mmCIF file of C-alpha atoms and ligand atoms in Angstrom:
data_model
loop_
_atom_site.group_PDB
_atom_site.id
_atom_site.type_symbol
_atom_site.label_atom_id
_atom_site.label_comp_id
_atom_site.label_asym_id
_atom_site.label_seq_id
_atom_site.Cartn_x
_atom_site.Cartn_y
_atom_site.Cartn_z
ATOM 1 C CA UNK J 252 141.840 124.516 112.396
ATOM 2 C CA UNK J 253 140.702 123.987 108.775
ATOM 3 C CA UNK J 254 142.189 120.173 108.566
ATOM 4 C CA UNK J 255 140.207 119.659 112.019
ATOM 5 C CA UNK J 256 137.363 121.152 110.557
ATOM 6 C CA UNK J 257 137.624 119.031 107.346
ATOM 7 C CA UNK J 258 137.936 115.687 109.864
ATOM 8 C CA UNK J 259 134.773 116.838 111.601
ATOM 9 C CA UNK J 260 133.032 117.616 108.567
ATOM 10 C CA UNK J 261 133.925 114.395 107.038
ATOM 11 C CA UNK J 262 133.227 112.567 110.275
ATOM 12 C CA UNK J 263 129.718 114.361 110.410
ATOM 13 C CA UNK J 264 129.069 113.317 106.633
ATOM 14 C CA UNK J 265 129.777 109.331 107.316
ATOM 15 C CA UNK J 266 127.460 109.678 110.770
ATOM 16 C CA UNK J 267 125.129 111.468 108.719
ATOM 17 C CA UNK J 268 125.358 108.391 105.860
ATOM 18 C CA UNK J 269 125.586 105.679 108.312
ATOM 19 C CA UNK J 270 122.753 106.639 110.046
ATOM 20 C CA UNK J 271 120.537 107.269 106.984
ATOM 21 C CA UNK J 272 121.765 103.753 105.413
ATOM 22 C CA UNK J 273 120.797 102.168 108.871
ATOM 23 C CA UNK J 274 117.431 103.896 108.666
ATOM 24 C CA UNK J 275 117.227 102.987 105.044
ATOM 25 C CA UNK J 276 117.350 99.111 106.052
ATOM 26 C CA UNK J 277 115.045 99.413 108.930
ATOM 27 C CA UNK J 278 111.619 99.945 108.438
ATOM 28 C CA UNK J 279 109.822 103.257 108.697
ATOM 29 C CA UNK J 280 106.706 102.085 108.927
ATOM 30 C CA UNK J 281 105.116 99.785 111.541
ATOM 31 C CA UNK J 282 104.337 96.764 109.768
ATOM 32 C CA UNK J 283 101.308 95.385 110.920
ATOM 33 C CA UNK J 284 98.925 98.418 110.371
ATOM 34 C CA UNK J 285 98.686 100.917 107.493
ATOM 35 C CA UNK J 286 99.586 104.935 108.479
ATOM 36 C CA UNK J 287 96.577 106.997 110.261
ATOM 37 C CA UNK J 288 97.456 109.679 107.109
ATOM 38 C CA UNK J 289 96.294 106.806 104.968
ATOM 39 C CA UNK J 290 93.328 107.114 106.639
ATOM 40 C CA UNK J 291 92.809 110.773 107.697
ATOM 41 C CA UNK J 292 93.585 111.883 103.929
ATOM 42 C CA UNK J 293 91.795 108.234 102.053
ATOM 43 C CA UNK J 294 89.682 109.866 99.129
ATOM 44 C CA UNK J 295 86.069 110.040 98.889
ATOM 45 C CA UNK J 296 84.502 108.083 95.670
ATOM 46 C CA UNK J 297 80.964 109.716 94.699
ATOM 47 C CA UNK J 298 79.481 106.736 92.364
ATOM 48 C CA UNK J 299 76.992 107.881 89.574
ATOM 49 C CA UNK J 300 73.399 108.266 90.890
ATOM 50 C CA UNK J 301 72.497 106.009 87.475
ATOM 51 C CA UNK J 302 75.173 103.180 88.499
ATOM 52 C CA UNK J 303 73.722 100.428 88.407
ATOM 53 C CA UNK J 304 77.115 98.146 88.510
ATOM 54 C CA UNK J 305 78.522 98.496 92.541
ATOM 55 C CA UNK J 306 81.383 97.449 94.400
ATOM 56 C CA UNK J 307 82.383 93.953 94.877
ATOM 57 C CA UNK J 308 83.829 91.744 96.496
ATOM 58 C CA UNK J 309 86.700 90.095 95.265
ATOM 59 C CA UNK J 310 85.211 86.608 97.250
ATOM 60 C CA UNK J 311 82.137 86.789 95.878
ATOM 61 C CA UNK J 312 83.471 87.276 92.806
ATOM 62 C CA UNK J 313 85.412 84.483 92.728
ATOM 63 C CA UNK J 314 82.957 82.246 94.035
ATOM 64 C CA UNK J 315 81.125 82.742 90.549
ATOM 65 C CA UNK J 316 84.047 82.351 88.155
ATOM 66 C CA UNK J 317 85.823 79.866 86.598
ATOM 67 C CA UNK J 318 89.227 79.752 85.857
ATOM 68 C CA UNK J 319 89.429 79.154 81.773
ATOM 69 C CA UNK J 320 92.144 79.377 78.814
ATOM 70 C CA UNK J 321 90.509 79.772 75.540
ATOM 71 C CA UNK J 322 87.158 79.318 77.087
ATOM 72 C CA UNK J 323 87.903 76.006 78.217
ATOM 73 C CA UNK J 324 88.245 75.629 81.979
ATOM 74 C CA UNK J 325 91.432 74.422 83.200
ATOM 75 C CA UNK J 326 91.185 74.168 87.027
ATOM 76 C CA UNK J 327 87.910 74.202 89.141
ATOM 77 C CA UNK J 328 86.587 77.610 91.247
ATOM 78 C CA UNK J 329 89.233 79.009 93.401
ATOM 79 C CA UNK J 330 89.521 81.545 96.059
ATOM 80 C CA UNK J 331 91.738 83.729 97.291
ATOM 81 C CA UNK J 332 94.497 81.296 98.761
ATOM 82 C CA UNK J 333 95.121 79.563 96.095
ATOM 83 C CA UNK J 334 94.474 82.067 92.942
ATOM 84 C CA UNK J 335 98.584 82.130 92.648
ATOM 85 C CA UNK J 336 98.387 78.509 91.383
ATOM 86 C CA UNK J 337 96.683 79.227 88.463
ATOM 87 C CA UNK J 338 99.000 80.650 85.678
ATOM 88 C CA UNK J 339 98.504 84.006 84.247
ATOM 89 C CA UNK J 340 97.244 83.307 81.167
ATOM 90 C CA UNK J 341 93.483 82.189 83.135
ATOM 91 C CA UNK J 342 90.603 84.345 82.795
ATOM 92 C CA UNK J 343 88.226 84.128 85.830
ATOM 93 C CA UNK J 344 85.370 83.559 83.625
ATOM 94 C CA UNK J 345 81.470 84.266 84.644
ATOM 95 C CA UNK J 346 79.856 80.835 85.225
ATOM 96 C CA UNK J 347 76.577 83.111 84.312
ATOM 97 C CA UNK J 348 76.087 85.074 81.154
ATOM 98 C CA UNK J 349 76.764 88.456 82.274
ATOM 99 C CA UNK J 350 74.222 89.910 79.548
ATOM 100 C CA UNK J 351 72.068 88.611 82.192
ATOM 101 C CA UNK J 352 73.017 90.809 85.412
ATOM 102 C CA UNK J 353 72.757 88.174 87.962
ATOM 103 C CA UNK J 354 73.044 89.591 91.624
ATOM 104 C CA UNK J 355 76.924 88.841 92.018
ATOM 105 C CA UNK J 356 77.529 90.965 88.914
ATOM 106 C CA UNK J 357 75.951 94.067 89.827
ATOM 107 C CA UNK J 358 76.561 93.888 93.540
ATOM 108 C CA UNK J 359 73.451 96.343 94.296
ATOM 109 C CA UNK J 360 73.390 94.434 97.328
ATOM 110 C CA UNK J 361 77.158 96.169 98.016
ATOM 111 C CA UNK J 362 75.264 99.848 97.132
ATOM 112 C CA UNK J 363 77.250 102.501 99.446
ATOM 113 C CA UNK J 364 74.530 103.511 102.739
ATOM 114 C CA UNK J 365 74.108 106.961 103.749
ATOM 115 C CA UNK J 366 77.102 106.854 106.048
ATOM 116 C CA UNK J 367 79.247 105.605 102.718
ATOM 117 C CA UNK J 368 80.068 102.011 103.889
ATOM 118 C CA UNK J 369 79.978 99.382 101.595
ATOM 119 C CA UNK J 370 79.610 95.502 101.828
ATOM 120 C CA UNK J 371 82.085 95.105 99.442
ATOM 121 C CA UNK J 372 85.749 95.390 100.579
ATOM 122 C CA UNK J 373 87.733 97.600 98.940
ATOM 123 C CA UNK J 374 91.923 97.110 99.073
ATOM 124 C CA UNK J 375 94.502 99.469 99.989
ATOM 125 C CA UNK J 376 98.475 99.131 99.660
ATOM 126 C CA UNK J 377 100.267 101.501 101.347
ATOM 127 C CA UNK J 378 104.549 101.316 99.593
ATOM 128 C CA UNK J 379 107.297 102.948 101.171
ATOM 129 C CA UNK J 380 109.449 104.410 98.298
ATOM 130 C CA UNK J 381 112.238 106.101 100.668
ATOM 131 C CA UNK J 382 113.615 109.528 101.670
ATOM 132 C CA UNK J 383 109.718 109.850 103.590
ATOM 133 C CA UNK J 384 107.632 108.833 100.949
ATOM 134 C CA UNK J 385 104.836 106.624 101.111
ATOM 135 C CA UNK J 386 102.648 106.108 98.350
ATOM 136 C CA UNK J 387 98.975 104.713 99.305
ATOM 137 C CA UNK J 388 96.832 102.633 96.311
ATOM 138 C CA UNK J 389 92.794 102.639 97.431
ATOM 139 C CA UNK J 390 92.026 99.736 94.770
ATOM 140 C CA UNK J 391 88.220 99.361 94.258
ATOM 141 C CA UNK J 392 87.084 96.232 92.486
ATOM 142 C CA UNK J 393 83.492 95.833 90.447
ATOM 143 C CA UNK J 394 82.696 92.764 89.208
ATOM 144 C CA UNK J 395 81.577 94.310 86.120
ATOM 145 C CA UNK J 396 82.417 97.409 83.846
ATOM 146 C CA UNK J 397 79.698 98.684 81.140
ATOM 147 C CA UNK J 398 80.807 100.804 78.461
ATOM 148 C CA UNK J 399 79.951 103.968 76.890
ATOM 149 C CA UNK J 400 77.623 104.587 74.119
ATOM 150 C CA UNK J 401 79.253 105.169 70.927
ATOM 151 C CA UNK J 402 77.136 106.451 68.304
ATOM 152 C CA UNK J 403 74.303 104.069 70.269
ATOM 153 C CA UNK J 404 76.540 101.325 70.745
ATOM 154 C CA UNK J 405 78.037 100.175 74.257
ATOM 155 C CA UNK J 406 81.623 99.818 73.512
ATOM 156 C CA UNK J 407 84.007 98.092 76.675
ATOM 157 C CA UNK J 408 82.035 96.431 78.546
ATOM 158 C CA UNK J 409 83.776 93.300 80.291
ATOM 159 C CA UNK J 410 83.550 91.265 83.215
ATOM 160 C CA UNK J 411 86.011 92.273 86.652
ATOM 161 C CA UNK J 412 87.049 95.929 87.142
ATOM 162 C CA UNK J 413 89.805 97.474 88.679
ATOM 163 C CA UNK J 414 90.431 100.963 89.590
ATOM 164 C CA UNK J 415 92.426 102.856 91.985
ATOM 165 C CA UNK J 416 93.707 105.901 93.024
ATOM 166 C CA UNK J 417 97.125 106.648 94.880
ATOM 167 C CA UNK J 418 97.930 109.203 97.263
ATOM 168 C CA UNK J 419 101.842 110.229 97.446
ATOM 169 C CA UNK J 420 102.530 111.137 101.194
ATOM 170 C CA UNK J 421 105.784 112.959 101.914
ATOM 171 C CA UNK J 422 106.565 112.456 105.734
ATOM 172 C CA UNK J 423 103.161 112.441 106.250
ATOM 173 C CA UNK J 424 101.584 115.179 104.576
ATOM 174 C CA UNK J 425 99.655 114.321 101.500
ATOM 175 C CA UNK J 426 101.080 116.164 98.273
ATOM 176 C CA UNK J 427 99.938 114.325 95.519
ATOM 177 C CA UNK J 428 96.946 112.869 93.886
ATOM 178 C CA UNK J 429 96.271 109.847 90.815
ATOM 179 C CA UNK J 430 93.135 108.670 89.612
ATOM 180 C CA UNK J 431 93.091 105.589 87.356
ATOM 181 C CA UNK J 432 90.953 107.300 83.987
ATOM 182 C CA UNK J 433 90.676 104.315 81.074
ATOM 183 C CA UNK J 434 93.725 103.863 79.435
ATOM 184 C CA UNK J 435 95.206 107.051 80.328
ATOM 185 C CA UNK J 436 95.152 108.819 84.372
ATOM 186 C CA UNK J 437 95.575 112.053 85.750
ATOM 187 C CA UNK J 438 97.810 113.524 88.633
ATOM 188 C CA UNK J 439 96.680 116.265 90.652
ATOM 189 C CA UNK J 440 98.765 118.519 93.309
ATOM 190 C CA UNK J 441 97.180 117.684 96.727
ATOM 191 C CA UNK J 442 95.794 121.896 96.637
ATOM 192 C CA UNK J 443 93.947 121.480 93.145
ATOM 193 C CA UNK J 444 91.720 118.622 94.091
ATOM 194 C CA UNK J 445 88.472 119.567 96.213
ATOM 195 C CA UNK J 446 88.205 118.524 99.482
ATOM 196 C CA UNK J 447 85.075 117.669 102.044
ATOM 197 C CA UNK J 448 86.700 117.266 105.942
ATOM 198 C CA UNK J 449 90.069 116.859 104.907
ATOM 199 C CA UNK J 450 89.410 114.197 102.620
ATOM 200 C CA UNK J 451 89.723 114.375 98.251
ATOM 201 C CA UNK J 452 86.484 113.901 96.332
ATOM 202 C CA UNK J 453 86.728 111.359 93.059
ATOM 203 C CA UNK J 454 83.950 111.158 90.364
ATOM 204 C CA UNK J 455 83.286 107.626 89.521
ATOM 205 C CA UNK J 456 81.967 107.097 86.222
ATOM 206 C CA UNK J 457 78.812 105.800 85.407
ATOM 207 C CA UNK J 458 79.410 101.684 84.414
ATOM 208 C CA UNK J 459 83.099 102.208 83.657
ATOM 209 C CA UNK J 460 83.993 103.540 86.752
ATOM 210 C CA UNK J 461 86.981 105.980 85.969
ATOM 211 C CA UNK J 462 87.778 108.002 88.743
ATOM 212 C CA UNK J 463 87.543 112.268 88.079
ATOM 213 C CA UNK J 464 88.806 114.563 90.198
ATOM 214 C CA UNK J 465 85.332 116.794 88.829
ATOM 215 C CA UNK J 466 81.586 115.864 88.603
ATOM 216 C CA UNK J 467 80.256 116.369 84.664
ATOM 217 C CA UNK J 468 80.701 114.915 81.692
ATOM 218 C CA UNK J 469 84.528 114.151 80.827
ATOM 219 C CA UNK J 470 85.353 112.926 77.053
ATOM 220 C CA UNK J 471 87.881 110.734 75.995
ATOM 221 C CA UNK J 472 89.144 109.396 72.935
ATOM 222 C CA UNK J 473 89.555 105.769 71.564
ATOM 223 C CA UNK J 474 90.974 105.203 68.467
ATOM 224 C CA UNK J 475 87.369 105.830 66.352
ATOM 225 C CA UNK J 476 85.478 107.984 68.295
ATOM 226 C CA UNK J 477 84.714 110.217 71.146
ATOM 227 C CA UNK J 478 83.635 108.670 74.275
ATOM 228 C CA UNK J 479 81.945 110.485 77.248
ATOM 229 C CA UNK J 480 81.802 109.284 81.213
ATOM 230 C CA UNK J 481 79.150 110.676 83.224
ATOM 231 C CA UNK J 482 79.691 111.576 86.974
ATOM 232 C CA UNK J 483 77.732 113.110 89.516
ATOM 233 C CA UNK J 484 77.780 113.777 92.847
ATOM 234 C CA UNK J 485 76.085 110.743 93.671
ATOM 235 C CA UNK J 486 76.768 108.138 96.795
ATOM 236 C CA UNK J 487 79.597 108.634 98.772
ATOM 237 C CA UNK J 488 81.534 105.455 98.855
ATOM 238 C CA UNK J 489 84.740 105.608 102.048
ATOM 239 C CA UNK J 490 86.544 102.944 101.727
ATOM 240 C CA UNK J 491 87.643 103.614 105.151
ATOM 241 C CA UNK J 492 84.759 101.363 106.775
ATOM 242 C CA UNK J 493 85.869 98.099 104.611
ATOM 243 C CA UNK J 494 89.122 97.445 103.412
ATOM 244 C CA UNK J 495 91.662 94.820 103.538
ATOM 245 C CA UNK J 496 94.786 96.784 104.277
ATOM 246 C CA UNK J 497 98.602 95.824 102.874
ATOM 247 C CA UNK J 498 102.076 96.612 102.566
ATOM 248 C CA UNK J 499 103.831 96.154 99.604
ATOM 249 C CA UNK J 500 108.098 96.113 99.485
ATOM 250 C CA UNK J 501 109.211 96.692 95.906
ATOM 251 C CA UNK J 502 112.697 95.680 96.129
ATOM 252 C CA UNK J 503 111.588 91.918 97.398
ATOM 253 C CA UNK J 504 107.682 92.073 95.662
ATOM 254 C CA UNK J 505 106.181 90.737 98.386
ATOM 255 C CA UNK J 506 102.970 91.713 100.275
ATOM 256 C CA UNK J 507 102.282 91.189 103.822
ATOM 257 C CA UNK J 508 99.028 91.806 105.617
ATOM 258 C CA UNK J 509 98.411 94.949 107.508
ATOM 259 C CA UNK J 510 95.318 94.411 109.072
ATOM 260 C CA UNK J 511 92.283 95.946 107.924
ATOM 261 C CA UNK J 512 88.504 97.225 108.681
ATOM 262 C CA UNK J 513 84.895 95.412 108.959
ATOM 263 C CA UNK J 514 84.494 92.324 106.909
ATOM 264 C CA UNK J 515 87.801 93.159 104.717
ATOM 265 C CA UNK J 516 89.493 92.928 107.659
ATOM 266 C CA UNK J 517 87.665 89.600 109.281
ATOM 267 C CA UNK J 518 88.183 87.681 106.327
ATOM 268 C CA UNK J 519 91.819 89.308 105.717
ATOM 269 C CA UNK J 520 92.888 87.042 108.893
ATOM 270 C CA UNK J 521 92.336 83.595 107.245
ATOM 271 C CA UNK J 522 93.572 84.555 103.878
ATOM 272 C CA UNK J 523 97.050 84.749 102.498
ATOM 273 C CA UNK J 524 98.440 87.651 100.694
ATOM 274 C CA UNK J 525 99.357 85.636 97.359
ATOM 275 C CA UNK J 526 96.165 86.264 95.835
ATOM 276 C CA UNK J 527 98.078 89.936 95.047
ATOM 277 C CA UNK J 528 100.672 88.518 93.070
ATOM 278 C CA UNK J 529 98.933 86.764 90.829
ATOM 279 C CA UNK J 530 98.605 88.184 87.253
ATOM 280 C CA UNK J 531 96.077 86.548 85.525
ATOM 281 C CA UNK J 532 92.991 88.459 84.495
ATOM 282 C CA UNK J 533 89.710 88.706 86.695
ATOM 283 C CA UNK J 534 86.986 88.784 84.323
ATOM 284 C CA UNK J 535 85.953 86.603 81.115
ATOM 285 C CA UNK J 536 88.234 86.809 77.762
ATOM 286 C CA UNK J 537 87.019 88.622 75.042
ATOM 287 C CA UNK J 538 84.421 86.504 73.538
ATOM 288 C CA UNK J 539 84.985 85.554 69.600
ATOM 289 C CA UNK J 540 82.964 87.493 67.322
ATOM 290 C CA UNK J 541 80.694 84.564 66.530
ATOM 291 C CA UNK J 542 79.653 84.811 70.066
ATOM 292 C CA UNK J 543 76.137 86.730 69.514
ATOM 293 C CA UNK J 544 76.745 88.635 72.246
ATOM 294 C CA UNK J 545 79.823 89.996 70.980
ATOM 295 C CA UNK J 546 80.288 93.150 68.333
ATOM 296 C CA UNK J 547 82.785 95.113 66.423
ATOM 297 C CA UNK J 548 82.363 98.945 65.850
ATOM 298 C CA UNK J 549 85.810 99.700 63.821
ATOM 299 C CA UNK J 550 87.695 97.690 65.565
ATOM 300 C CA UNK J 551 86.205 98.723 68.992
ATOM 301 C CA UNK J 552 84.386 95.478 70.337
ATOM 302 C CA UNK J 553 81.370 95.750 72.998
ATOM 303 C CA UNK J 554 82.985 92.871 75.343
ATOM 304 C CA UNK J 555 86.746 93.223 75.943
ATOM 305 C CA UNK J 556 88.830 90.959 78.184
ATOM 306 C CA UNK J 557 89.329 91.274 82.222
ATOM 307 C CA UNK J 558 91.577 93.353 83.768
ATOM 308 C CA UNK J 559 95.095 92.493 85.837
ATOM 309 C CA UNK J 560 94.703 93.133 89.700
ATOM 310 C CA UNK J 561 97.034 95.518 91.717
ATOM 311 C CA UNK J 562 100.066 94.074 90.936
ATOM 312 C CA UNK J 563 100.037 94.853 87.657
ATOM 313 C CA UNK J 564 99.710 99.157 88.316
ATOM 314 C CA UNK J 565 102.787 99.723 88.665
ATOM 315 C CA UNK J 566 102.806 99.774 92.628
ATOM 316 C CA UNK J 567 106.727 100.447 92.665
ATOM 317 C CA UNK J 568 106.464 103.365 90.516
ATOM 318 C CA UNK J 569 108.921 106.473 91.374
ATOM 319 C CA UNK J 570 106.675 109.269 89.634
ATOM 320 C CA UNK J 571 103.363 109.755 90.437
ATOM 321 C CA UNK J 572 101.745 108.859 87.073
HETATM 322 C C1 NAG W 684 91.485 77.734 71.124
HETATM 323 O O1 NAG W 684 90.428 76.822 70.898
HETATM 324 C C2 NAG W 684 90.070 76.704 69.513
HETATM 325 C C3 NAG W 684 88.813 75.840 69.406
HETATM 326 O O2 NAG W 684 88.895 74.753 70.275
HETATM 327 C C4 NAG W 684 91.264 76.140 68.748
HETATM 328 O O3 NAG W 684 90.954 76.058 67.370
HETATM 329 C C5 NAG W 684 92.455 77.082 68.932
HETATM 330 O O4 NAG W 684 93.602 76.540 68.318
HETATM 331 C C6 NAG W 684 92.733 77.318 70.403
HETATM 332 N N1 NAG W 684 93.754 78.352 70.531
HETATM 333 C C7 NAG W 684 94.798 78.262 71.339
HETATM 334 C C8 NAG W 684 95.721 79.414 71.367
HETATM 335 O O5 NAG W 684 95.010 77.256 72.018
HETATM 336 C C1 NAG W 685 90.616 77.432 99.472
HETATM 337 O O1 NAG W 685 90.565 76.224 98.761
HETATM 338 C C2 NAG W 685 91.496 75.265 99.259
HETATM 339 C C3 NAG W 685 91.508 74.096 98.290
HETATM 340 O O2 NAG W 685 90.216 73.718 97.915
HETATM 341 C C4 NAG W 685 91.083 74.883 100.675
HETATM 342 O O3 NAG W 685 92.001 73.948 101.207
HETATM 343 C C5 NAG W 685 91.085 76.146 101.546
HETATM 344 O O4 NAG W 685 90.590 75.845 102.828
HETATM 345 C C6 NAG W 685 90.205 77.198 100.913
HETATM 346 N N1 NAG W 685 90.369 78.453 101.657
HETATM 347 C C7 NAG W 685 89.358 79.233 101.966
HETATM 348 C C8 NAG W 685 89.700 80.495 102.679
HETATM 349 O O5 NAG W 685 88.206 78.939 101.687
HETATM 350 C C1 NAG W 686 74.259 105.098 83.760
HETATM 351 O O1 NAG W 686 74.406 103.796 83.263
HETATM 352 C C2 NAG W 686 73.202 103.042 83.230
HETATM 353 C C3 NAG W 686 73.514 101.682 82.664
HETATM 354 O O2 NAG W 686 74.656 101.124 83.215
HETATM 355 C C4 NAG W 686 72.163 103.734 82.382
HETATM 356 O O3 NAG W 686 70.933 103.050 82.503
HETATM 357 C C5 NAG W 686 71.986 105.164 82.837
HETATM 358 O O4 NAG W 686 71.123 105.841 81.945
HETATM 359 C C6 NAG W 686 73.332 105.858 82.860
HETATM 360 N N1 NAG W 686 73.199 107.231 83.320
HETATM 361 C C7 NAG W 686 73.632 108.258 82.597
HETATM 362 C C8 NAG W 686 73.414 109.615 83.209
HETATM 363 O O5 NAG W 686 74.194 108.138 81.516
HETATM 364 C C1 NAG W 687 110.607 99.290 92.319
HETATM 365 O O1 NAG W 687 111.171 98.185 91.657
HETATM 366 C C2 NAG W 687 111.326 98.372 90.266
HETATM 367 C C3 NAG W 687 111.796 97.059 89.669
HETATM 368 O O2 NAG W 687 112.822 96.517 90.410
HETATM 369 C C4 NAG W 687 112.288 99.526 90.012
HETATM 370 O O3 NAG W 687 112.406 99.744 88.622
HETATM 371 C C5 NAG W 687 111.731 100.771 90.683
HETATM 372 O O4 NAG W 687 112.640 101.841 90.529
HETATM 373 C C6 NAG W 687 111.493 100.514 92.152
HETATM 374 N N1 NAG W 687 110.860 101.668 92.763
HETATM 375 C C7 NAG W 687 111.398 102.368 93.744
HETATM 376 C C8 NAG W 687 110.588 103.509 94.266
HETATM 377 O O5 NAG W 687 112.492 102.131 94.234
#
């Protein structure tokens, strides 16, 4: 009786094993669309009511850069299929001088309507991490950041911004919350952060568009001073209504396409995913400091260099933060 109980026991413990290795090698998610949860639970971005630097689109952005090293262009304007050839050392550098807000740089155009759709596409990459989790990135991309005012001086601006925040889904249900905050971020149960339908509210910062899980002021520190953000509840942004929409498998780093909504998803279909894994920056270089439109404050300069793009947050991260 006990050695027949120890067989079965042992018997259930390699069913139980072979059946969660089997399910551990085939997927758990359907491949070719992203999760209704990702959906059902996406966030809610409230951009300043002051903003006067919207969302963009990563097309249009690159339809007005250049790729450069050291400020000297080394490959003629790309797009989105063939970004990956460039090395990632390249700035995508403004072919305009962004001190002069031309159209593509502000995106106004892309300003959120009254039902929260924007032109501008956002991108969301949903990763399967095992044992039911699924962590979903909402990237938003600006084609410019402004900094805040230090002791009346705009520190940080630069040219291309990403943000994002990630939602950790455990079989489903959302439990976890991460908003992309400067050089630093937050994590939030799913309870603590407010909710409108179902759906968690972020405050987007006014120029530098941090993402708060409260409207107000919020100060941060750089190495010299106090900086502030300002956020308000101003126009609701869903990303829902424009996305392009991916999958991302960390043990191979490779992205496929999972479809996604209004013109993100139309223009999804004739692009490649490659564009994701390259790690250049998408805005200008920092510009010398005997460019006149460049200053130091203490070591804190007014134009900083372009961000990485998605691949470069840590997508296959096993904590939340
Ligand atoms: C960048 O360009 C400047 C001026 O042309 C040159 O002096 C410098 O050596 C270059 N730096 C690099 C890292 O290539
Ligand atoms: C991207 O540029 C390449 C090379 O110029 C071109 O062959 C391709 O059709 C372009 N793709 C799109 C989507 O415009
Ligand atoms: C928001 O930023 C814009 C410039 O980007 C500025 O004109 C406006 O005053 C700012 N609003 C607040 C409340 O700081
Ligand atoms: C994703 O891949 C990285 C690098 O291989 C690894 O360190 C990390 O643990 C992986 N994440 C998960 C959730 O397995």
């Amino acid at each position: 009786m006990f050695a027949s109980s120890i067989v079965l026991f042992s018997f259930l413990a390699c069913f139980v094993l072979c059946v969660s290795g089997v399910e551990n090698k085939i997927l758990e998610h359907n491949p070719t669309s992203l999760p209704d949860y990702a959906f059902t639970f996406a966030p809610y971005s409230y951009l300043h009511s002051s903003e006067l630097y919207f969302p963009s689109d990563i097309v249009e952005h690159l339809q007005n850069t250049i790729p450069e090293i050291n400020f000297t262009a080394i490959a003629p304007m790309q797009n989105l299929s063939t970004l990956d050839s460039l090395p990632s050392t390249a700035f995508l550098t403004s072919v305009d001088d962004p001190l002069t807000n031309p159209a593509w740089l502000t995106s106004i155009a892309n300003k959120p309507d009254s039902t929260g759709y924007s032109h501008a596409p956002a991108t969301i990459i949903a990763v399967e991490k095992g044992d039911g989790i699924v962590d979903v990135f909402y990237f938003y991309f600006y084609s410019f950041n402004q900094g805040n005012f230090l002791l009346g001086v705009v520190l940080g601006d630069h040219v291309g911004d990403w943000e994002h925040t990630m939602i950790r889904f455990i079989n489903g249900d959302p439990t976890a919350i991460f908003l992309s905050e400067h050089s630093f971020s937050s994590a939030y149960t799913w309870d603590a952060i407010t909710k409108l339908n179902g759906h968690p509210q972020v405050y987007v910062g006014n120029g530098t568009h941090a993402n708060w899980a409260t409207p107000g002021p919020h100060s941060y520190t750089v190495p010299f001073g106090l900086l502030a953000d300002q956020s308000d509840v101003g126009l609701l942004w869903d990303v829902t209504l424009n996305f392009r929409g991916f999958w991302f498998d960390n043990s191979t780093s490779t992205f496929t396409s999972a479809g996604g909504i209004g013109i993100g998803g139309s223009e999804q279909e004739s692009e490649t995913t490659s564009w994701l894994l390259w790690l250049g920056l998408w805005g200008d270089e920092q510009y010398p400091s005997t460019d006149p439109r460049q200053y130091d404050f203490d070591g804190q300069f007014k134009f900083s260099s372009g961000p990485t793009g998605p691949f470069d947050k840590n997508l296959g991260r096993t904590t939340v933060c």
